Amino acid sequence: MSDCLFCKIAAGEIPSNKVYEDEVCYAFHDIAPQAPTHFLVIPKTHIGSVSEVTADNSGVVAHIFTVIARLSKELGLESYRVVSNIGEQAGQSVFHLHFHVLSGRDMTWPPG
Ligand code: AMP
């Protein structure tokens, strides 16, 4: 998608602090970290949010979760939270599917 911030980051057109990359997904540190560890994992193809996941593109999501599990082990994260906000009321500000991975501090439930 031509005017999508995260499409541009995945394509390397806008700089980011890369954590991991493969053919399917891209992981990078959040610019405004909400925990000592806070990175985002995004698909390279444009999907607007979880609400646009279908049987046809769900393999991308499964792949992203295998990457999150592997990266978290490699980074030594013993406890972490994976969050995806869907829609403005839930806090979504970038309309390209992304999973926040947060770790390194106590977290509360329910989230605010
Ligand atoms: P959300 O608000 O759930 O849509 O998450 C979007 C996230 O993207 C926020 O945590 C922002 O801090 C983060 N963000 C926005 N622009 C950038 C950027 N250029 N590089 C890294 N993270 C960004």
Short mmCIF file of C-alpha atoms and ligand atoms in Angstrom, two decimals:
data_model
loop_
_atom_site.label_atom_id
_atom_site.label_comp_id
_atom_site.label_asym_id
_atom_site.label_seq_id
_atom_site.Cartn_x
_atom_site.Cartn_y
_atom_site.Cartn_z
CA MET A 1 0.00 0.00 0.00
CA SER A 2 1.69 3.16 -1.20
CA ASP A 3 1.02 5.52 1.70
CA CYS A 4 1.29 2.98 4.54
CA LEU A 5 4.02 3.72 7.12
CA PHE A 6 4.67 0.06 7.96
CA CYS A 7 4.74 -0.98 4.27
CA LYS A 8 7.46 1.62 3.82
CA ILE A 9 9.36 0.38 6.88
CA ALA A 10 9.13 -3.23 5.67
CA ALA A 11 10.42 -2.16 2.26
CA GLY A 12 13.34 -0.26 3.82
CA GLU A 13 12.07 3.07 2.49
CA ILE A 14 11.79 4.49 6.03
CA PRO A 15 14.54 3.65 8.52
CA SER A 16 13.86 1.44 11.53
CA ASN A 17 15.80 -0.43 14.17
CA LYS A 18 15.57 -3.98 12.82
CA VAL A 19 15.26 -7.00 15.10
CA TYR A 20 14.61 -9.67 12.47
CA GLU A 21 13.57 -10.10 8.84
CA ASP A 22 12.62 -12.91 6.48
CA GLU A 23 10.58 -13.18 3.26
CA VAL A 24 7.27 -12.99 5.12
CA CYS A 25 7.71 -10.63 8.04
CA TYR A 26 9.77 -7.81 9.53
CA ALA A 27 10.43 -7.08 13.22
CA PHE A 28 11.70 -3.75 14.57
CA HIS A 29 11.92 -1.81 17.80
CA ASP A 30 8.97 0.43 18.62
CA ILE A 31 9.88 4.12 18.34
CA ALA A 32 8.06 4.86 21.64
CA PRO A 33 8.77 1.80 23.80
CA GLN A 34 6.24 0.99 26.50
CA ALA A 35 8.46 -1.58 28.23
CA PRO A 36 12.22 -2.27 28.47
CA THR A 37 11.75 -4.61 25.48
CA HIS A 38 9.16 -3.48 22.94
CA PHE A 39 9.31 -4.55 19.33
CA LEU A 40 6.75 -4.94 16.57
CA VAL A 41 6.35 -7.81 14.12
CA ILE A 42 4.59 -7.03 10.85
CA PRO A 43 3.77 -8.93 7.66
CA LYS A 44 5.53 -7.63 4.55
CA THR A 45 2.25 -7.78 2.67
CA HIS A 46 -0.35 -5.20 3.60
CA ILE A 47 -3.06 -6.48 5.95
CA GLY A 48 -4.97 -3.73 7.76
CA SER A 49 -5.43 -5.48 11.11
CA VAL A 50 -6.50 -8.79 12.65
CA SER A 51 -9.97 -8.00 11.30
CA GLU A 52 -8.63 -8.58 7.77
CA VAL A 53 -7.16 -12.03 8.52
CA THR A 54 -8.79 -14.70 6.35
CA ALA A 55 -8.25 -18.36 5.49
CA ASP A 56 -6.18 -17.16 2.54
CA ASN A 57 -3.69 -15.02 4.51
CA SER A 58 -3.71 -16.67 7.96
CA GLY A 59 -0.50 -18.55 7.16
CA VAL A 60 1.29 -15.22 7.49
CA VAL A 61 -0.07 -14.83 11.01
CA ALA A 62 0.94 -18.38 11.97
CA HIS A 63 4.42 -17.67 10.65
CA ILE A 64 4.63 -14.43 12.65
CA PHE A 65 3.81 -16.32 15.83
CA THR A 66 6.56 -18.87 15.18
CA VAL A 67 8.93 -15.92 14.72
CA ILE A 68 7.74 -14.32 17.96
CA ALA A 69 8.29 -17.58 19.85
CA ARG A 70 11.76 -18.04 18.39
CA LEU A 71 12.87 -14.40 18.84
CA SER A 72 11.62 -14.32 22.41
CA LYS A 73 13.69 -17.42 23.23
CA GLU A 74 16.75 -15.98 21.51
CA LEU A 75 16.36 -12.69 23.41
CA GLY A 76 15.92 -14.56 26.70
CA LEU A 77 12.43 -13.22 27.36
CA GLU A 78 10.95 -15.43 30.07
CA SER A 79 7.66 -13.54 30.30
CA TYR A 80 6.18 -11.26 27.72
CA ARG A 81 2.93 -9.95 26.30
CA VAL A 82 1.81 -10.01 22.65
CA VAL A 83 -0.75 -7.34 21.76
CA SER A 84 -2.56 -6.38 18.58
CA ASN A 85 -4.89 -3.40 18.70
CA ILE A 86 -7.80 -3.45 16.25
CA GLY A 87 -9.54 -0.16 15.53
CA GLU A 88 -9.11 3.31 17.00
CA GLN A 89 -11.06 2.66 20.20
CA ALA A 90 -8.72 -0.21 21.03
CA GLY A 91 -5.71 2.02 20.40
CA GLN A 92 -4.71 1.16 16.85
CA SER A 93 -2.81 4.08 15.32
CA VAL A 94 -1.09 2.39 12.36
CA PHE A 95 -3.45 0.51 10.07
CA HIS A 96 -1.09 -2.25 9.00
CA LEU A 97 -1.30 -5.49 11.01
CA HIS A 98 1.31 -5.58 13.77
CA PHE A 99 1.96 -7.52 16.93
CA HIS A 100 3.57 -5.68 19.83
CA VAL A 101 5.95 -7.83 21.90
CA LEU A 102 6.45 -6.26 25.33
CA SER A 103 8.66 -7.54 28.13
CA GLY A 104 10.86 -6.57 31.06
CA ARG A 105 8.41 -5.04 33.52
CA ASP A 106 5.41 -6.01 35.61
CA MET A 107 2.16 -5.74 33.66
CA THR A 108 -1.36 -5.24 34.85
CA TRP A 109 -4.60 -6.92 33.86
CA PRO A 110 -7.03 -5.81 32.56
CA PRO A 111 -5.09 -3.54 30.21
CA GLY A 112 -6.07 0.14 30.19
P1 AMP B 1 -0.74 0.80 17.49
O1 AMP B 1 -0.95 2.11 18.20
O2 AMP B 1 -1.20 -0.41 18.23
O3 AMP B 1 -1.30 0.87 16.09
O4 AMP B 1 0.82 0.61 17.37
C1 AMP B 1 1.60 1.37 16.50
C2 AMP B 1 2.96 1.45 17.10
O5 AMP B 1 3.85 1.89 16.09
C3 AMP B 1 3.08 2.44 18.26
O6 AMP B 1 3.52 1.74 19.43
C4 AMP B 1 4.12 3.45 17.77
O7 AMP B 1 4.99 3.88 18.80
C5 AMP B 1 4.85 2.65 16.71
N1 AMP B 1 5.48 3.44 15.68
C6 AMP B 1 4.93 4.45 14.97
N2 AMP B 1 5.81 4.91 14.06
C7 AMP B 1 6.94 4.16 14.19
C8 AMP B 1 8.20 4.15 13.53
N3 AMP B 1 8.50 5.00 12.54
N4 AMP B 1 9.12 3.24 13.94
C9 AMP B 1 8.84 2.38 14.93
N5 AMP B 1 7.65 2.33 15.58
C10 AMP B 1 6.71 3.22 15.22
#
